Amino acid sequence: MIRPHRFRPNPQTAADNTFQRPADHDVSREAYDVCTQVAERLTEAGVRVHVFEDEGDAHPDSVFPNNWFSTHAGGRVAVYPMYAPNRRGERRADIIEMLKAQYRVQEVIDYSGLEPDDLFLEGTGAMVLDHVSRIAYAVRSNRCDPVLVERFCTVFGYEPVVFDAVDPDGVPIYHTNVMMCIGTDIALIGLDAIVGDARRDEIARRIRETGRTLIPLTAQQVASFAGNALELRGYGGERMLVISETGYRSLTDEQVQTLSASCRIVPVDVAPIELAGGSVRCMLAGIHLDAR
């Protein structure tokens, strides 16, 4: 996690992120406190959390580290090219060095040099990875180039499933992880956002074929960040689904019951962060590396 000291919605991402909202006051202190509370809540739940500070004001979206790096079983780390110029400085060598020091990292594959070619792939924001069935779901957007999805999948051993998805006004969804979450037993997805009946049915079928219970989300639930959740494991192996209070409150009783049968639901209040168009999943860069 990155704890921001000067958080604010990023003006450079507002054009294609329809989930983003302007702040009517300085929310930097609120965002700082929210990050602290999320880290404490996860730690209490048995999750190992590494918190880094961003004390500057040059990178409004630094609170979303999952967009610039991802980690993978077998000791691999990917570093990604970012669409907004003021997001590119979010990449931090000290975080990569921490991973190398505390976990078994065999290789770092850096795609960020493709930015001058206008090729972008914003990590596990642009892709939702099924680590078990080895499928990479990706919504085509400014932040997700299908060519780079193919390249990533070839190197990391995933099957690419690229599709188009739009909000109710027909605007492309900017990141796959705001409409989709893949857990061990369940999958939350805004099916109605997927363009094309055949493609929608195909993706639903692919998810069900992996043995997961598919939980369709309405457009309102997607807008409330119900899809921007992440399954984590505690020290004892307990599975938990971390979801924002906004997203959790939008779920139906039946959906909550289905999720609770799979894992413990951990709602966290990240309302100030959601002004930037992302929620709790975006705040968490998962570690899939073996500890040293």
mmCIF file of C-alpha atoms in Angstrom:
data_model
loop_
_atom_site.group_PDB
_atom_site.id
_atom_site.type_symbol
_atom_site.label_atom_id
_atom_site.label_comp_id
_atom_site.label_asym_id
_atom_site.label_seq_id
_atom_site.Cartn_x
_atom_site.Cartn_y
_atom_site.Cartn_z
ATOM 1 C CA MET A 1 0.000 0.000 0.000
ATOM 2 C CA ILE A 2 1.052 3.599 -0.621
ATOM 3 C CA ARG A 3 -0.100 6.134 1.977
ATOM 4 C CA PRO A 4 -0.466 9.528 0.267
ATOM 5 C CA HIS A 5 0.193 12.791 2.082
ATOM 6 C CA ARG A 6 -1.124 15.063 -0.709
ATOM 7 C CA PHE A 7 -3.944 13.003 -2.223
ATOM 8 C CA ARG A 8 -6.414 14.564 -4.666
ATOM 9 C CA PRO A 9 -8.374 13.385 -7.736
ATOM 10 C CA ASN A 10 -6.003 13.427 -10.702
ATOM 11 C CA PRO A 11 -6.938 15.989 -13.403
ATOM 12 C CA GLN A 12 -4.961 14.017 -16.012
ATOM 13 C CA THR A 13 -7.168 10.930 -15.611
ATOM 14 C CA ALA A 14 -10.575 12.596 -15.405
ATOM 15 C CA ALA A 15 -11.227 12.520 -19.168
ATOM 16 C CA ASP A 16 -11.560 8.735 -19.469
ATOM 17 C CA ASN A 17 -12.365 7.756 -15.870
ATOM 18 C CA THR A 18 -16.094 8.303 -15.437
ATOM 19 C CA PHE A 19 -15.914 6.892 -11.891
ATOM 20 C CA GLN A 20 -13.891 9.942 -10.843
ATOM 21 C CA ARG A 21 -15.499 12.859 -8.996
ATOM 22 C CA PRO A 22 -14.123 16.318 -8.116
ATOM 23 C CA ALA A 23 -13.420 16.968 -4.445
ATOM 24 C CA ASP A 24 -15.229 19.966 -2.954
ATOM 25 C CA HIS A 25 -12.549 20.366 -0.251
ATOM 26 C CA ASP A 26 -9.016 19.225 0.551
ATOM 27 C CA VAL A 27 -9.325 15.500 1.280
ATOM 28 C CA SER A 28 -5.609 14.775 1.674
ATOM 29 C CA ARG A 29 -5.804 14.254 5.438
ATOM 30 C CA GLU A 30 -8.898 12.084 5.102
ATOM 31 C CA ALA A 31 -7.180 9.951 2.462
ATOM 32 C CA TYR A 32 -4.103 9.572 4.663
ATOM 33 C CA ASP A 33 -6.239 8.462 7.598
ATOM 34 C CA VAL A 34 -8.245 6.054 5.446
ATOM 35 C CA CYS A 35 -5.076 4.341 4.225
ATOM 36 C CA THR A 36 -3.851 4.020 7.791
ATOM 37 C CA GLN A 37 -7.152 2.487 8.870
ATOM 38 C CA VAL A 38 -7.223 0.006 5.984
ATOM 39 C CA ALA A 39 -3.664 -1.123 6.731
ATOM 40 C CA GLU A 40 -4.523 -1.559 10.417
ATOM 41 C CA ARG A 41 -7.744 -3.428 9.644
ATOM 42 C CA LEU A 42 -5.982 -5.848 7.296
ATOM 43 C CA THR A 43 -3.132 -6.393 9.741
ATOM 44 C CA GLU A 44 -5.630 -7.183 12.506
ATOM 45 C CA ALA A 45 -7.290 -9.655 10.121
ATOM 46 C CA GLY A 46 -3.978 -11.482 9.709
ATOM 47 C CA VAL A 47 -2.791 -10.029 6.394
ATOM 48 C CA ARG A 48 0.845 -8.970 6.029
ATOM 49 C CA VAL A 49 0.829 -5.345 4.846
ATOM 50 C CA HIS A 50 3.759 -3.253 3.612
ATOM 51 C CA VAL A 51 2.997 0.484 3.750
ATOM 52 C CA PHE A 52 5.126 3.020 1.863
ATOM 53 C CA GLU A 53 4.753 6.783 2.142
ATOM 54 C CA ASP A 54 4.277 9.306 -0.664
ATOM 55 C CA GLU A 55 5.028 12.668 0.885
ATOM 56 C CA GLY A 56 5.119 14.601 -2.392
ATOM 57 C CA ASP A 57 2.339 16.180 -4.418
ATOM 58 C CA ALA A 58 3.429 15.278 -7.959
ATOM 59 C CA HIS A 59 1.572 11.954 -8.160
ATOM 60 C CA PRO A 60 -2.110 12.269 -7.162
ATOM 61 C CA ASP A 61 -2.841 8.582 -7.919
ATOM 62 C CA SER A 62 0.109 7.047 -6.072
ATOM 63 C CA VAL A 63 -2.385 5.433 -3.697
ATOM 64 C CA PHE A 64 -3.108 2.916 -6.517
ATOM 65 C CA PRO A 65 0.174 0.906 -6.789
ATOM 66 C CA ASN A 66 -1.418 -2.139 -8.426
ATOM 67 C CA ASN A 67 -1.432 -0.202 -11.706
ATOM 68 C CA TRP A 68 2.358 0.005 -12.019
ATOM 69 C CA PHE A 69 3.554 -3.376 -10.759
ATOM 70 C CA SER A 70 2.350 -6.905 -10.159
ATOM 71 C CA THR A 71 3.956 -9.967 -8.584
ATOM 72 C CA HIS A 72 3.673 -13.578 -9.663
ATOM 73 C CA ALA A 73 4.323 -17.047 -8.317
ATOM 74 C CA GLY A 74 7.719 -18.345 -9.287
ATOM 75 C CA GLY A 75 9.466 -15.112 -8.403
ATOM 76 C CA ARG A 76 8.504 -12.766 -11.210
ATOM 77 C CA VAL A 77 7.600 -9.095 -11.043
ATOM 78 C CA ALA A 78 6.109 -7.021 -13.880
ATOM 79 C CA VAL A 79 6.433 -3.239 -14.168
ATOM 80 C CA TYR A 80 3.943 -1.473 -16.419
ATOM 81 C CA PRO A 81 3.599 1.533 -18.771
ATOM 82 C CA MET A 82 1.149 4.161 -17.540
ATOM 83 C CA TYR A 83 -1.237 6.233 -19.653
ATOM 84 C CA ALA A 84 -1.255 9.550 -17.727
ATOM 85 C CA PRO A 85 2.146 11.311 -17.764
ATOM 86 C CA ASN A 86 1.909 12.300 -14.101
ATOM 87 C CA ARG A 87 1.401 8.662 -13.094
ATOM 88 C CA ARG A 88 4.687 7.428 -14.538
ATOM 89 C CA GLY A 89 6.678 8.749 -11.607
ATOM 90 C CA GLU A 90 4.696 6.464 -9.277
ATOM 91 C CA ARG A 91 7.093 3.646 -10.152
ATOM 92 C CA ARG A 92 9.497 3.307 -7.230
ATOM 93 C CA ALA A 93 12.782 1.439 -7.101
ATOM 94 C CA ASP A 94 12.604 1.214 -3.296
ATOM 95 C CA ILE A 95 9.476 -0.928 -3.511
ATOM 96 C CA ILE A 96 11.074 -3.301 -6.015
ATOM 97 C CA GLU A 97 14.162 -3.488 -3.784
ATOM 98 C CA MET A 98 11.977 -4.302 -0.755
ATOM 99 C CA LEU A 99 10.396 -7.149 -2.713
ATOM 100 C CA LYS A 100 13.839 -8.476 -3.622
ATOM 101 C CA ALA A 101 15.013 -8.237 -0.018
ATOM 102 C CA GLN A 102 12.013 -9.882 1.645
ATOM 103 C CA TYR A 103 10.739 -12.226 -1.057
ATOM 104 C CA ARG A 104 12.232 -14.545 -3.648
ATOM 105 C CA VAL A 105 12.368 -12.467 -6.823
ATOM 106 C CA GLN A 106 13.973 -14.182 -9.796
ATOM 107 C CA GLU A 107 13.149 -11.716 -12.550
ATOM 108 C CA VAL A 108 11.750 -8.199 -13.055
ATOM 109 C CA ILE A 109 10.170 -7.652 -16.460
ATOM 110 C CA ASP A 110 9.808 -3.953 -17.201
ATOM 111 C CA TYR A 111 7.364 -2.842 -19.912
ATOM 112 C CA SER A 112 7.519 0.852 -19.007
ATOM 113 C CA GLY A 113 9.881 1.617 -21.891
ATOM 114 C CA LEU A 114 6.914 1.250 -24.250
ATOM 115 C CA GLU A 115 5.349 4.526 -23.096
ATOM 116 C CA PRO A 116 7.024 6.594 -25.869
ATOM 117 C CA ASP A 117 5.281 4.263 -28.351
ATOM 118 C CA ASP A 118 1.893 5.040 -26.751
ATOM 119 C CA LEU A 119 1.505 1.448 -25.597
ATOM 120 C CA PHE A 120 -0.048 1.179 -22.123
ATOM 121 C CA LEU A 121 -1.054 -1.615 -19.783
ATOM 122 C CA GLU A 122 -1.907 -0.510 -16.263
ATOM 123 C CA GLY A 123 -1.234 -3.709 -14.384
ATOM 124 C CA THR A 124 -3.972 -5.434 -12.425
ATOM 125 C CA GLY A 125 -6.196 -2.438 -12.992
ATOM 126 C CA ALA A 126 -6.182 -3.126 -16.730
ATOM 127 C CA MET A 127 -6.225 -6.902 -16.251
ATOM 128 C CA VAL A 128 -8.087 -9.121 -13.803
ATOM 129 C CA LEU A 129 -6.036 -12.284 -13.476
ATOM 130 C CA ASP A 130 -7.424 -15.729 -12.764
ATOM 131 C CA HIS A 131 -4.262 -17.149 -11.214
ATOM 132 C CA VAL A 132 -5.669 -20.693 -11.025
ATOM 133 C CA SER A 133 -7.131 -21.116 -14.515
ATOM 134 C CA ARG A 134 -4.447 -18.799 -15.979
ATOM 135 C CA ILE A 135 -6.833 -16.419 -17.724
ATOM 136 C CA ALA A 136 -6.255 -12.670 -18.062
ATOM 137 C CA TYR A 137 -9.521 -10.766 -18.493
ATOM 138 C CA ALA A 138 -8.961 -7.310 -19.974
ATOM 139 C CA VAL A 139 -11.269 -4.507 -21.109
ATOM 140 C CA ARG A 140 -9.882 -2.636 -24.103
ATOM 141 C CA SER A 141 -9.244 1.043 -23.210
ATOM 142 C CA ASN A 142 -6.689 3.841 -23.279
ATOM 143 C CA ARG A 143 -5.050 2.099 -20.330
ATOM 144 C CA CYS A 144 -5.115 -1.420 -21.819
ATOM 145 C CA ASP A 145 -3.553 -2.147 -25.205
ATOM 146 C CA PRO A 146 -4.486 -5.614 -26.522
ATOM 147 C CA VAL A 147 -1.016 -6.017 -28.048
ATOM 148 C CA LEU A 148 0.557 -5.627 -24.616
ATOM 149 C CA VAL A 149 -2.001 -7.962 -23.057
ATOM 150 C CA GLU A 150 -0.922 -10.610 -25.563
ATOM 151 C CA ARG A 151 2.737 -9.949 -24.827
ATOM 152 C CA PHE A 152 2.205 -10.141 -21.074
ATOM 153 C CA CYS A 153 0.213 -13.358 -21.393
ATOM 154 C CA THR A 154 2.880 -15.003 -23.554
ATOM 155 C CA VAL A 155 5.586 -14.224 -20.996
ATOM 156 C CA PHE A 156 3.604 -14.956 -17.822
ATOM 157 C CA GLY A 157 1.571 -17.898 -19.050
ATOM 158 C CA TYR A 158 -1.992 -16.612 -19.209
ATOM 159 C CA GLU A 159 -4.684 -16.886 -21.850
ATOM 160 C CA PRO A 160 -5.832 -13.408 -22.910
ATOM 161 C CA VAL A 161 -9.566 -12.691 -22.937
ATOM 162 C CA VAL A 162 -9.929 -9.134 -24.245
ATOM 163 C CA PHE A 163 -13.351 -7.538 -24.585
ATOM 164 C CA ASP A 164 -15.145 -4.196 -24.770
ATOM 165 C CA ALA A 165 -17.223 -2.854 -21.895
ATOM 166 C CA VAL A 166 -19.052 0.447 -21.441
ATOM 167 C CA ASP A 167 -20.975 2.301 -18.747
ATOM 168 C CA PRO A 168 -24.712 3.101 -19.160
ATOM 169 C CA ASP A 169 -23.795 6.200 -21.197
ATOM 170 C CA GLY A 170 -21.720 4.159 -23.629
ATOM 171 C CA VAL A 171 -18.352 5.377 -22.294
ATOM 172 C CA PRO A 172 -15.664 2.657 -22.225
ATOM 173 C CA ILE A 173 -14.836 1.247 -18.794
ATOM 174 C CA TYR A 174 -11.339 2.538 -18.050
ATOM 175 C CA HIS A 175 -10.086 -0.390 -15.922
ATOM 176 C CA THR A 176 -11.250 -3.989 -15.862
ATOM 177 C CA ASN A 177 -10.964 -4.233 -12.084
ATOM 178 C CA VAL A 178 -13.739 -1.707 -11.460
ATOM 179 C CA MET A 179 -16.250 -4.112 -12.967
ATOM 180 C CA MET A 180 -14.772 -7.520 -12.175
ATOM 181 C CA CYS A 181 -13.288 -9.516 -9.286
ATOM 182 C CA ILE A 182 -12.133 -13.132 -9.440
ATOM 183 C CA GLY A 183 -11.957 -15.047 -6.151
ATOM 184 C CA THR A 184 -11.322 -18.680 -5.299
ATOM 185 C CA ASP A 185 -14.970 -19.737 -5.503
ATOM 186 C CA ILE A 186 -16.751 -16.655 -6.804
ATOM 187 C CA ALA A 187 -16.590 -14.021 -9.521
ATOM 188 C CA LEU A 188 -18.213 -10.599 -9.318
ATOM 189 C CA ILE A 189 -18.736 -9.037 -12.745
ATOM 190 C CA GLY A 190 -20.805 -6.298 -14.345
ATOM 191 C CA LEU A 191 -22.054 -8.529 -17.154
ATOM 192 C CA ASP A 192 -24.403 -5.924 -18.602
ATOM 193 C CA ALA A 193 -21.439 -3.626 -19.304
ATOM 194 C CA ILE A 194 -19.914 -6.104 -21.770
ATOM 195 C CA VAL A 195 -20.542 -5.132 -25.395
ATOM 196 C CA GLY A 196 -22.204 -7.814 -27.521
ATOM 197 C CA ASP A 197 -24.582 -10.563 -26.402
ATOM 198 C CA ALA A 198 -22.375 -13.345 -27.757
ATOM 199 C CA ARG A 199 -19.253 -12.008 -26.050
ATOM 200 C CA ARG A 200 -21.153 -11.471 -22.790
ATOM 201 C CA ASP A 201 -22.442 -15.046 -22.842
ATOM 202 C CA GLU A 202 -19.003 -16.392 -23.717
ATOM 203 C CA ILE A 203 -17.294 -14.664 -20.780
ATOM 204 C CA ALA A 204 -20.004 -15.782 -18.370
ATOM 205 C CA ARG A 205 -19.567 -19.330 -19.653
ATOM 206 C CA ARG A 206 -15.783 -19.190 -19.286
ATOM 207 C CA ILE A 207 -16.105 -18.057 -15.677
ATOM 208 C CA ARG A 208 -18.625 -20.763 -14.822
ATOM 209 C CA GLU A 209 -16.437 -23.408 -16.495
ATOM 210 C CA THR A 210 -13.710 -22.621 -13.953
ATOM 211 C CA GLY A 211 -16.103 -23.805 -11.245
ATOM 212 C CA ARG A 212 -16.838 -20.416 -9.769
ATOM 213 C CA THR A 213 -20.209 -19.038 -8.746
ATOM 214 C CA LEU A 214 -20.867 -16.033 -10.962
ATOM 215 C CA ILE A 215 -22.435 -13.015 -9.240
ATOM 216 C CA PRO A 216 -23.679 -10.483 -11.821
ATOM 217 C CA LEU A 217 -23.463 -6.840 -10.782
ATOM 218 C CA THR A 218 -25.842 -4.118 -11.918
ATOM 219 C CA ALA A 219 -24.571 -0.877 -13.414
ATOM 220 C CA GLN A 220 -25.372 0.858 -10.119
ATOM 221 C CA GLN A 221 -23.352 -1.715 -8.174
ATOM 222 C CA VAL A 222 -20.410 -1.319 -10.544
ATOM 223 C CA ALA A 223 -20.621 2.468 -10.120
ATOM 224 C CA SER A 224 -20.554 1.860 -6.346
ATOM 225 C CA PHE A 225 -17.295 -0.125 -6.716
ATOM 226 C CA ALA A 226 -18.799 -3.473 -5.756
ATOM 227 C CA GLY A 227 -16.602 -5.075 -8.417
ATOM 228 C CA ASN A 228 -13.450 -3.404 -7.118
ATOM 229 C CA ALA A 229 -12.823 -6.014 -4.429
ATOM 230 C CA LEU A 230 -9.917 -8.359 -3.725
ATOM 231 C CA GLU A 231 -9.651 -11.739 -2.056
ATOM 232 C CA LEU A 232 -6.749 -11.974 0.396
ATOM 233 C CA ARG A 233 -5.421 -14.660 2.727
ATOM 234 C CA GLY A 234 -4.514 -14.168 6.361
ATOM 235 C CA TYR A 235 -1.640 -15.855 8.162
ATOM 236 C CA GLY A 236 -3.846 -18.781 9.118
ATOM 237 C CA GLY A 237 -5.001 -19.306 5.558
ATOM 238 C CA GLU A 238 -8.393 -17.675 6.089
ATOM 239 C CA ARG A 239 -9.833 -16.221 2.907
ATOM 240 C CA MET A 240 -11.329 -12.762 3.089
ATOM 241 C CA LEU A 241 -12.915 -10.475 0.513
ATOM 242 C CA VAL A 242 -11.893 -6.850 1.035
ATOM 243 C CA ILE A 243 -14.514 -4.491 -0.379
ATOM 244 C CA SER A 244 -15.346 -0.841 0.207
ATOM 245 C CA GLU A 245 -18.273 0.159 2.394
ATOM 246 C CA THR A 246 -19.765 1.840 -0.690
ATOM 247 C CA GLY A 247 -19.595 -1.384 -2.650
ATOM 248 C CA TYR A 248 -20.745 -3.550 0.231
ATOM 249 C CA ARG A 249 -23.830 -1.434 0.873
ATOM 250 C CA SER A 250 -24.855 -1.800 -2.776
ATOM 251 C CA LEU A 251 -24.977 -5.611 -2.607
ATOM 252 C CA THR A 252 -28.222 -7.498 -2.136
ATOM 253 C CA ASP A 253 -28.766 -9.804 0.838
ATOM 254 C CA GLU A 254 -28.581 -12.785 -1.500
ATOM 255 C CA GLN A 255 -25.236 -11.625 -2.925
ATOM 256 C CA VAL A 256 -23.832 -11.096 0.554
ATOM 257 C CA GLN A 257 -24.979 -14.581 1.556
ATOM 258 C CA THR A 258 -23.291 -16.129 -1.487
ATOM 259 C CA LEU A 259 -20.041 -14.255 -0.841
ATOM 260 C CA SER A 260 -20.080 -15.122 2.862
ATOM 261 C CA ALA A 261 -20.276 -18.814 1.999
ATOM 262 C CA SER A 262 -16.947 -18.470 0.176
ATOM 263 C CA CYS A 263 -14.954 -16.168 2.466
ATOM 264 C CA ARG A 264 -15.178 -13.603 5.218
ATOM 265 C CA ILE A 265 -16.296 -10.201 3.928
ATOM 266 C CA VAL A 266 -14.201 -7.290 5.213
ATOM 267 C CA PRO A 267 -15.843 -3.939 4.347
ATOM 268 C CA VAL A 268 -13.613 -0.867 4.694
ATOM 269 C CA ASP A 269 -14.516 2.793 4.341
ATOM 270 C CA VAL A 270 -12.398 4.380 1.582
ATOM 271 C CA ALA A 271 -14.857 7.067 0.442
ATOM 272 C CA PRO A 272 -12.224 9.825 0.050
ATOM 273 C CA ILE A 273 -10.121 7.585 -2.193
ATOM 274 C CA GLU A 274 -13.146 6.726 -4.335
ATOM 275 C CA LEU A 275 -13.293 10.341 -5.493
ATOM 276 C CA ALA A 276 -10.274 9.461 -7.653
ATOM 277 C CA GLY A 277 -12.277 6.798 -9.493
ATOM 278 C CA GLY A 278 -10.827 3.731 -7.803
ATOM 279 C CA SER A 279 -11.540 1.855 -4.608
ATOM 280 C CA VAL A 280 -9.973 -0.589 -2.191
ATOM 281 C CA ARG A 281 -8.819 -3.170 -4.724
ATOM 282 C CA CYS A 282 -6.860 -0.470 -6.569
ATOM 283 C CA MET A 283 -5.152 0.436 -3.290
ATOM 284 C CA LEU A 284 -3.743 -3.072 -2.821
ATOM 285 C CA ALA A 285 -0.860 -4.507 -4.839
ATOM 286 C CA GLY A 286 -0.999 -8.216 -4.048
ATOM 287 C CA ILE A 287 2.144 -10.212 -3.283
ATOM 288 C CA HIS A 288 2.281 -13.674 -4.859
ATOM 289 C CA LEU A 289 5.959 -14.268 -4.057
ATOM 290 C CA ASP A 290 7.510 -16.716 -1.605
ATOM 291 C CA ALA A 291 9.008 -15.077 1.462
ATOM 292 C CA ARG A 292 12.737 -15.431 2.037
#
